Short mmCIF file of C-alpha atoms and ligand atoms in Angstrom, two decimals:
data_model
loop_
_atom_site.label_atom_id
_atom_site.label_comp_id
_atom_site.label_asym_id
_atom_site.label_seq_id
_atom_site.Cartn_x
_atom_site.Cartn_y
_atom_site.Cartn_z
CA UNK A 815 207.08 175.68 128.53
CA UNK A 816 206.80 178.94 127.09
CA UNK A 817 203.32 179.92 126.48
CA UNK A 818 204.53 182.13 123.92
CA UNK A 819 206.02 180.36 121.60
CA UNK A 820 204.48 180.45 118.10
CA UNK A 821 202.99 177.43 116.77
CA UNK A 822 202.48 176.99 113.00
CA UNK A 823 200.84 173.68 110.85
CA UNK A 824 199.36 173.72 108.01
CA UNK A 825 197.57 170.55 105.57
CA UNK A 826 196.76 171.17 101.78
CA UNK A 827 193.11 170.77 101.21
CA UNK A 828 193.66 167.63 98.36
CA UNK A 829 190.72 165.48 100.51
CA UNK A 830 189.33 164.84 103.68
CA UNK A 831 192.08 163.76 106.28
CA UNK A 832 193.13 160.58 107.46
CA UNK A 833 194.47 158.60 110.33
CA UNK A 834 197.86 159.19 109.37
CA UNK A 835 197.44 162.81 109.26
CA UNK A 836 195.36 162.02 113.24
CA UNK A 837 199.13 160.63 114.50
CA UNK A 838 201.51 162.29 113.06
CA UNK A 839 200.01 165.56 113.54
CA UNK A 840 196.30 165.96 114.23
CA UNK A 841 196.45 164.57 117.65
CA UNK A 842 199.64 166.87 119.29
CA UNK A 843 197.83 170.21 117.73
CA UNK A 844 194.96 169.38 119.74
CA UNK A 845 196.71 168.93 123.20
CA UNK A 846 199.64 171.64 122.27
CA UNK A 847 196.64 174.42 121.69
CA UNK A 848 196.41 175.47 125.40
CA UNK A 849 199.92 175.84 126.10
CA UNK A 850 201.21 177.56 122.65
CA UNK A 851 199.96 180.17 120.30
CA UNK A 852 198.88 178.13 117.19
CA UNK A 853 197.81 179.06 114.04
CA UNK A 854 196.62 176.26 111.35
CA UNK A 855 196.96 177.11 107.86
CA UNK A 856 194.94 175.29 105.13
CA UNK A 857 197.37 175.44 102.33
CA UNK A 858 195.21 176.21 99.56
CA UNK A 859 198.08 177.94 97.49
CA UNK A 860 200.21 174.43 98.26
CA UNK A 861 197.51 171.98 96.96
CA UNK A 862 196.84 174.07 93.81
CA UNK A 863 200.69 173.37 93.07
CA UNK A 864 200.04 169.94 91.56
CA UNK A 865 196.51 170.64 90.83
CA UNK A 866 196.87 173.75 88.37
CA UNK A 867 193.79 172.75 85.98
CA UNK A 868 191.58 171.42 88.75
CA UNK A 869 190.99 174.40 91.11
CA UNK A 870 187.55 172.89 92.25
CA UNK A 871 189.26 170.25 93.73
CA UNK A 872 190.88 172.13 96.20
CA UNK A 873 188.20 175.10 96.64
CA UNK A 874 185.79 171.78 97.45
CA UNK A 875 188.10 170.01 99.96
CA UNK A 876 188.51 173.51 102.08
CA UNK A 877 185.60 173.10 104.52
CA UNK A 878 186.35 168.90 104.28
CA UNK A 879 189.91 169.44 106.32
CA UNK A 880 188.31 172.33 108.34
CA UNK A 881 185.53 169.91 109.34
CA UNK A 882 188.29 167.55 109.88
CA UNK A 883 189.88 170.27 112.46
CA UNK A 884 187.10 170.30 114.51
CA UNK A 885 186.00 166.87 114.71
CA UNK A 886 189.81 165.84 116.21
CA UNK A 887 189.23 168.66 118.66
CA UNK A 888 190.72 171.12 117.56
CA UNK A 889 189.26 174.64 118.62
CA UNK A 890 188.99 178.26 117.43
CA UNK A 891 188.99 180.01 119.99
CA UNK A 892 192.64 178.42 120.76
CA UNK A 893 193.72 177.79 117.38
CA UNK A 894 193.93 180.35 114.96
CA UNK A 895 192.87 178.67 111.81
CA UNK A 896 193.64 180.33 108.62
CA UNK A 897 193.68 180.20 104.47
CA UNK A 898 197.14 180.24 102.70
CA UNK A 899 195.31 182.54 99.81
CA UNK A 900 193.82 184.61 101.89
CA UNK A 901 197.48 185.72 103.24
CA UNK A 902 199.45 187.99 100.96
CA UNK A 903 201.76 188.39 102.54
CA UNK A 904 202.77 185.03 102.38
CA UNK A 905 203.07 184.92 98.74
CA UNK A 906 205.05 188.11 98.61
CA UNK A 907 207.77 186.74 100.89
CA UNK A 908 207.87 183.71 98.70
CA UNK A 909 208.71 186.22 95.70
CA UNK A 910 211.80 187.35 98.03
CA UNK A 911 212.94 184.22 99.49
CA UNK A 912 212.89 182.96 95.79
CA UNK A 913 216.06 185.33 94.92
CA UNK A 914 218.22 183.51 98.02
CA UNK A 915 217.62 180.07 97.15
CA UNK A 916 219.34 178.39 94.16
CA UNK A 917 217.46 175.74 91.48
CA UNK A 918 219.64 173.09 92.42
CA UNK A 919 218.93 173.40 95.86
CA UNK A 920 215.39 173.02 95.44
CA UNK A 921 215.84 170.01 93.32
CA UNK A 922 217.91 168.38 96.13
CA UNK A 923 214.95 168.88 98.17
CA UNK A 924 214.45 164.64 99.03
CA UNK A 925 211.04 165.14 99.86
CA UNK A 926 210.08 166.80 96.49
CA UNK A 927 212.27 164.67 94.48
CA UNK A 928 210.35 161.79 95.62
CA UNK A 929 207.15 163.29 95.11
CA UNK A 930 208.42 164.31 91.52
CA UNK A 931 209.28 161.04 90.61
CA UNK A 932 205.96 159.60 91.93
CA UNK A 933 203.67 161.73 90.01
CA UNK A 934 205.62 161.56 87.09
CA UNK A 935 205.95 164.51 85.66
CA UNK A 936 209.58 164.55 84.22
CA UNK A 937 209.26 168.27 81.61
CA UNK A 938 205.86 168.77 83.09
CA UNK A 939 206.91 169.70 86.26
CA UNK A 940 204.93 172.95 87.29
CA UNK A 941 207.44 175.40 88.62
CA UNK A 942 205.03 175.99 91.35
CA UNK A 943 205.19 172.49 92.32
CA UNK A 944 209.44 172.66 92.21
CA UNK A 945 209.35 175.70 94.70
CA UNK A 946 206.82 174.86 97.05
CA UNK A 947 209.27 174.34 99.74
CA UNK A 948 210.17 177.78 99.31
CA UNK A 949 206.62 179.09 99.61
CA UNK A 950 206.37 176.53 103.11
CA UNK A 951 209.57 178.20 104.25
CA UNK A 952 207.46 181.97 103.46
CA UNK A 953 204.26 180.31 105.75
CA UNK A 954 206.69 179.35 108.69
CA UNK A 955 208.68 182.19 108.97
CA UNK A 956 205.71 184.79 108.29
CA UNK A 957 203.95 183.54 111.47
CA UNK A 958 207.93 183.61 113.33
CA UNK A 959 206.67 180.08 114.33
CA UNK A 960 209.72 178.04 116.23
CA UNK A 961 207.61 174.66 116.40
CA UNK A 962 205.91 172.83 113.02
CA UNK A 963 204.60 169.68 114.41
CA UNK A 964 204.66 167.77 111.38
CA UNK A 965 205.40 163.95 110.14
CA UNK A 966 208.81 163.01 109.30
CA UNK A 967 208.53 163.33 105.38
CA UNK A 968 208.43 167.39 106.04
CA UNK A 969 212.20 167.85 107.86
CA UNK A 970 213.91 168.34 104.53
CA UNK A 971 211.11 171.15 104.66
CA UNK A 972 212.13 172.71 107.74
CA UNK A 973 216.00 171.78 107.15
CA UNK A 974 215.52 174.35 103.96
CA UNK A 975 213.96 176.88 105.73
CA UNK A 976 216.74 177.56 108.52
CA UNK A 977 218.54 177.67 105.77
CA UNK A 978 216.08 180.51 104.01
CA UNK A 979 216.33 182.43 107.72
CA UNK A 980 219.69 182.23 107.90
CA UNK A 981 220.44 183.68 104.51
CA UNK A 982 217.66 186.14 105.26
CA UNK A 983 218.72 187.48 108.31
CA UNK A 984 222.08 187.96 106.92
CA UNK A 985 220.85 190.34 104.21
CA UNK A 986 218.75 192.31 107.10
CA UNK A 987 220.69 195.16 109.10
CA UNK A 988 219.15 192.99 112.17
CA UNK A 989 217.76 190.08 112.56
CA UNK A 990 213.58 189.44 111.46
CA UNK A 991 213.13 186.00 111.21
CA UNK A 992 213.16 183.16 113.57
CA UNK A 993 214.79 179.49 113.16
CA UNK A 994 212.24 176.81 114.00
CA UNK A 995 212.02 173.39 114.48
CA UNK A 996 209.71 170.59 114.07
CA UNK A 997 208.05 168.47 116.38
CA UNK A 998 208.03 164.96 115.66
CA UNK A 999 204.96 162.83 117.63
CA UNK A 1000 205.71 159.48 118.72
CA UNK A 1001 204.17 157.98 115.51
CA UNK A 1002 205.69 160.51 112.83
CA UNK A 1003 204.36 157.96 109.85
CA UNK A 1004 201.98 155.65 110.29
CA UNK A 1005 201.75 152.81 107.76
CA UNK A 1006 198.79 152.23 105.25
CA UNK A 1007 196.51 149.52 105.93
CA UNK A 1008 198.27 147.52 103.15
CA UNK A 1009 201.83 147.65 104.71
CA UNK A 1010 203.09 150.23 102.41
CA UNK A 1011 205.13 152.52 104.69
CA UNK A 1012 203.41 155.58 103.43
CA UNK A 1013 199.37 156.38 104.15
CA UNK A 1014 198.33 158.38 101.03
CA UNK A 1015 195.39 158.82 99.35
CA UNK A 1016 196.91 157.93 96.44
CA UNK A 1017 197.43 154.71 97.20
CA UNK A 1018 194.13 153.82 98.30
CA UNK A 1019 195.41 152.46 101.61
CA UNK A 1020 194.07 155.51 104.46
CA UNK A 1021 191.18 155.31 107.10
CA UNK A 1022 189.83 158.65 107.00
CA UNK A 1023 188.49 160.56 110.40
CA UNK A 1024 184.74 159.86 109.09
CA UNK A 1025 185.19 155.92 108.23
CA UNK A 1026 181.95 154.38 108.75
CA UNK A 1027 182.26 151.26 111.40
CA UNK A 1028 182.17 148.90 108.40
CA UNK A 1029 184.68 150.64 106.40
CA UNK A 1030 186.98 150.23 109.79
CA UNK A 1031 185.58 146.75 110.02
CA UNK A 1032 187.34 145.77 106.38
CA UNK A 1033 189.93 147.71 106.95
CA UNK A 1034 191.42 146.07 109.97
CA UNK A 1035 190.61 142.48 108.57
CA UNK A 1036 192.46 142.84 105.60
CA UNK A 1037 195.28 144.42 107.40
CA UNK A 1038 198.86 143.17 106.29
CA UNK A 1039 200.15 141.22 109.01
CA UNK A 1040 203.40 139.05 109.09
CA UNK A 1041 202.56 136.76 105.66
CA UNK A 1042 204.83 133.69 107.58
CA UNK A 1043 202.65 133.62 110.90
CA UNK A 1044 200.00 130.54 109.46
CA UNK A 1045 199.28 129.08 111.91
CA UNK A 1046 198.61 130.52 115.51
CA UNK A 1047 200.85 128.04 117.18
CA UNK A 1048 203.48 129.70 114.84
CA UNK A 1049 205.96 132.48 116.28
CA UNK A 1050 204.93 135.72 114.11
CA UNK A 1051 206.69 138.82 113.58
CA UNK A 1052 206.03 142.43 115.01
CA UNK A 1053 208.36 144.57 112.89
CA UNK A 1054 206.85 145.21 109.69
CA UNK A 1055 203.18 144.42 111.25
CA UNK A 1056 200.90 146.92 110.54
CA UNK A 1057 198.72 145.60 113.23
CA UNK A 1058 201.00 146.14 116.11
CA UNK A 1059 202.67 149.69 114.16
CA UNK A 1060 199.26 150.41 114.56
CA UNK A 1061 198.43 149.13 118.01
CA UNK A 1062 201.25 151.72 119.10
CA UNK A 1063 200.14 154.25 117.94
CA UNK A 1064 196.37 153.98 119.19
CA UNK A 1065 196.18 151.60 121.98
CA UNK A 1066 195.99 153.44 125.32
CA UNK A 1067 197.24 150.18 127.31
CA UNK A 1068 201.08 149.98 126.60
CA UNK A 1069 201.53 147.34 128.79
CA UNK A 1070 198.64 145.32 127.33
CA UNK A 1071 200.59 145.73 123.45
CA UNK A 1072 203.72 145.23 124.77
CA UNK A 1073 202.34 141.39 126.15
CA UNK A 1074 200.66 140.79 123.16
CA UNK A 1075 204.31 141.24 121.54
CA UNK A 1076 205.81 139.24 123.30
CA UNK A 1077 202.97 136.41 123.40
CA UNK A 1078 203.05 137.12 119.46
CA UNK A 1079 206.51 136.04 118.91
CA UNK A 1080 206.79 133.31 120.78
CA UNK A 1081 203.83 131.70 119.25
CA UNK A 1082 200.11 131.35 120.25
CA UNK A 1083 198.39 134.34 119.71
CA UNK A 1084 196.35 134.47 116.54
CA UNK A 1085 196.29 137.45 114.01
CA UNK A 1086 192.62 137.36 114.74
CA UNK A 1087 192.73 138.40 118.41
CA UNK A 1088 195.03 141.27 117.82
CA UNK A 1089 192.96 142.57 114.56
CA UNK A 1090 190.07 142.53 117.26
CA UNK A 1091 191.92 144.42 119.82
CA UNK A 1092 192.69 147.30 117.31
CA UNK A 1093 189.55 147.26 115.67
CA UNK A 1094 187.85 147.93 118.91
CA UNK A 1095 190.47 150.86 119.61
CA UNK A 1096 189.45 152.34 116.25
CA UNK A 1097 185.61 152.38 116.46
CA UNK A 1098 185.94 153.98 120.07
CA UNK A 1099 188.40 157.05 118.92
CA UNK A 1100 186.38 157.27 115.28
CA UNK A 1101 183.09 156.94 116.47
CA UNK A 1102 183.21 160.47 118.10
CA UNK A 1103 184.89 162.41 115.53
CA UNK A 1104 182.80 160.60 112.74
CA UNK A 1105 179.52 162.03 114.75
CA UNK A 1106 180.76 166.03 115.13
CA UNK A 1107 182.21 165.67 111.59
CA UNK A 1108 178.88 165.08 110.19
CA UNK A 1109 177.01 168.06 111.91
CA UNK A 1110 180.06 170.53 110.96
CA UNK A 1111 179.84 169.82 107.38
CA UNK A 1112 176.44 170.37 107.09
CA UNK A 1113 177.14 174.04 107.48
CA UNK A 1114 179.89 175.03 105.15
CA UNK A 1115 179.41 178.72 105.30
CA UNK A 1116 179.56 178.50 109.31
CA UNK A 1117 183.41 176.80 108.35
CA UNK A 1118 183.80 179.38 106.33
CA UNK A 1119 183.49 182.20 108.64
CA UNK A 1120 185.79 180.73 110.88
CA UNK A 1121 188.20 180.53 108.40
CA UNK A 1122 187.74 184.35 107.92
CA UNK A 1123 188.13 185.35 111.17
CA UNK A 1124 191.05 183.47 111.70
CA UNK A 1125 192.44 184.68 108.41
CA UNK A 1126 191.75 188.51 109.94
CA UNK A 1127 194.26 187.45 112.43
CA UNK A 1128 196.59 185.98 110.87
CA UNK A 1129 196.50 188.80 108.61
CA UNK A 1130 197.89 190.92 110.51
CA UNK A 1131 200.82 188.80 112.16
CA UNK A 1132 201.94 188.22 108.75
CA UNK A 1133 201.68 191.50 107.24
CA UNK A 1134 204.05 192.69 110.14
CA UNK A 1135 206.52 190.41 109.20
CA UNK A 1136 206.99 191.22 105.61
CA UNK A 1137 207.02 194.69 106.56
CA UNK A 1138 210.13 194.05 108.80
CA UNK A 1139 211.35 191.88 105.80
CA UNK A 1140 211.30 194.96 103.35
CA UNK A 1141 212.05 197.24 105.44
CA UNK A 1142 214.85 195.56 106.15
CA UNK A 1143 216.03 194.85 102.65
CA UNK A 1144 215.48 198.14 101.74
CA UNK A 1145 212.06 197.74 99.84
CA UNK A 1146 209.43 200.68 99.94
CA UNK A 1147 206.75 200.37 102.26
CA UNK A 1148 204.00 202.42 101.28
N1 LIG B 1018 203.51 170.53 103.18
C1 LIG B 1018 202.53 170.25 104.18
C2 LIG B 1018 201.86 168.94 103.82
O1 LIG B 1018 201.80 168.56 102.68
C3 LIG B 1018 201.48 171.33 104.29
C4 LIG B 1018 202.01 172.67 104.72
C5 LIG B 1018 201.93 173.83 104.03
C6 LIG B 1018 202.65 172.98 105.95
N2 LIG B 1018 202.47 174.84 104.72
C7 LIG B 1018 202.93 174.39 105.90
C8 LIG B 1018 203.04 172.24 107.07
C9 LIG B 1018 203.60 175.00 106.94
C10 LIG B 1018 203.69 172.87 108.11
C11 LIG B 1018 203.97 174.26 108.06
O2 LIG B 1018 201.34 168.28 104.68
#
């Protein structure tokens, strides 16, 4: 592994984060900290792209997902953790990279065209929201990250900025930017609670890092299971189970799940004892982060100056690059 190479994440600050964020992305940032140079970006400038008239919002939920950072582990003297507004330079790269990349291809963009059609906005479409990937594409390449450990839903994101580099580079006398690539963890999208293949807020259907035992409690009981396995004696199904989707991706004993599988579908093991075996899995890795979560956020202006300081740095590295990027196109650089 090369202990160089640059690490870049980043999470819009729309709430506090949840389980799904923990697997898909959380969880890796914590362990690949020692061995990379990471920087986490709270995407401020992102989350105010659907939430235009409700600024508060997102100035509010800021020192929730830095809270959230810390109580999974993650840690600033190892992690670089930074604010999206605080950047410049990442907005003025946006401005250029906007000029290389056509409306249509935005629009073909499957991730936004999803989230378009979910939120409904047909004319009222903010054009901040449409080119959002294109401002993602300025926070990747600004840092020169090659790895964005991220959930499956953001490849069309990285797809489009190779793309971005690629036209980029071509413009520059040499080379600036880097190509990257994400990092998929084992459990790239986790399932809500209800069965709905996405976790979102939105839908009501998340376990956030500070669920209180109870909350976990209800949770896991009125998990969606297989709706045809009655009666214990019956053979029940594991694919489409959120109880064993999520028993991979939390349950340290592989070799325990993968007997429970197999007792599960031939018949004989009750929903019950499995919902048991999770929920116990879940109190033990919430419990912890639930605890630190709770001092942290009692000091918001201690979160705050972390952010700074990490913004100080991450100043600079981006700064550099859109120098190189003007330069490079010719732009003046006072
Ligand atoms: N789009 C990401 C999300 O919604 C957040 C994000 C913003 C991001 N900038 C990034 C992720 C850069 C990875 C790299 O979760």
């Amino acid at each position: 592994m090369n202990p160089k190479t640059t690490i870049l994440t980043g999470d819009r600050p729309t709430g506090p984060l949840h389980l799904g964020h923990y697997v898909g992305s959380l969880r890796q940032r914590v362990a690949l900290q020692h061995d990379y140079q990471q920087f986490v970006l709270v995407a401020d400038l992102q989350g105010l792209t659907d939430n235009g008239s409700n600024p508060q919002k997102i100035r509010d939920n800021i020192p929730e997902v830095l809270a959230d950072y810390l109580a999974a582990g993650i840690d600033p003297d190892l992690t670089t953790l930074c604010l999206q507004s605080a950047l410049p330079a990442l907005a003025e790269l946006t401005m250029l990279y906007m000029n290389i990349v056509t409306v249509a291809r935005v629009e073909r963009n499957p991730t936004v065209k999803n989230e378009i059609a979910q939120k409904g906005f047909a004319r009222s479409l903010p054009a901040g929201f449409l080119v959002y990937p294109i401002s993602q594409a300025a926070d990747i390449t600004a840092f020169k990250a090659e790895v964005v450990p991220v959930g499956d839903d953001q490849l069309p994101m990285i797809e489009q900025t190779n793309e971005i580099v690629h036209k980029m580079n071509s413009l520059l006398p040499a080379p600036v930017l880097r190509h990257c690539k994400a990092m998929l963890s084992d459990t790239s999208r986790l399932p809500g609670v209800d069965g709905n293949a996405k976790m979102s807020k939105s839908l009501g259907n998340t376990l956030h890092l500070s669920a209180s035992e109870e909350t976990i409690h209800r949770a896991v009981s009125a998990m969606y299971t297989d709706p045809h396995h009655l009666k214990v004696s019956d053979p029940g199904q594991i694919e489409g189970n959120v109880v064993f989707t999520w028993l991979d991706a939390f349950h340290a004993d592989k070799a325990k799940v993968a007997a429970m599988k197999d007792h599960y579908q031939q018949g004989g093991l009750g929903d019950r004892i499995c919902k048991n075996e999770l929920e116990a899995c879940l109190q033990e890795l919430i419990a912890p982060m639930r605890e630190r979560r709770a001092t942290y956020i009692q000091d918001k202006s201690q979160l705050m100056e972390i952010l700074k300081k990490g913004s100080e740095r991450a100043h600079e590295v981006t700064q550099a690059t859109l120098k190189e990027v003007k330069r490079g196109l010719g732009v003046p650089v006072f």
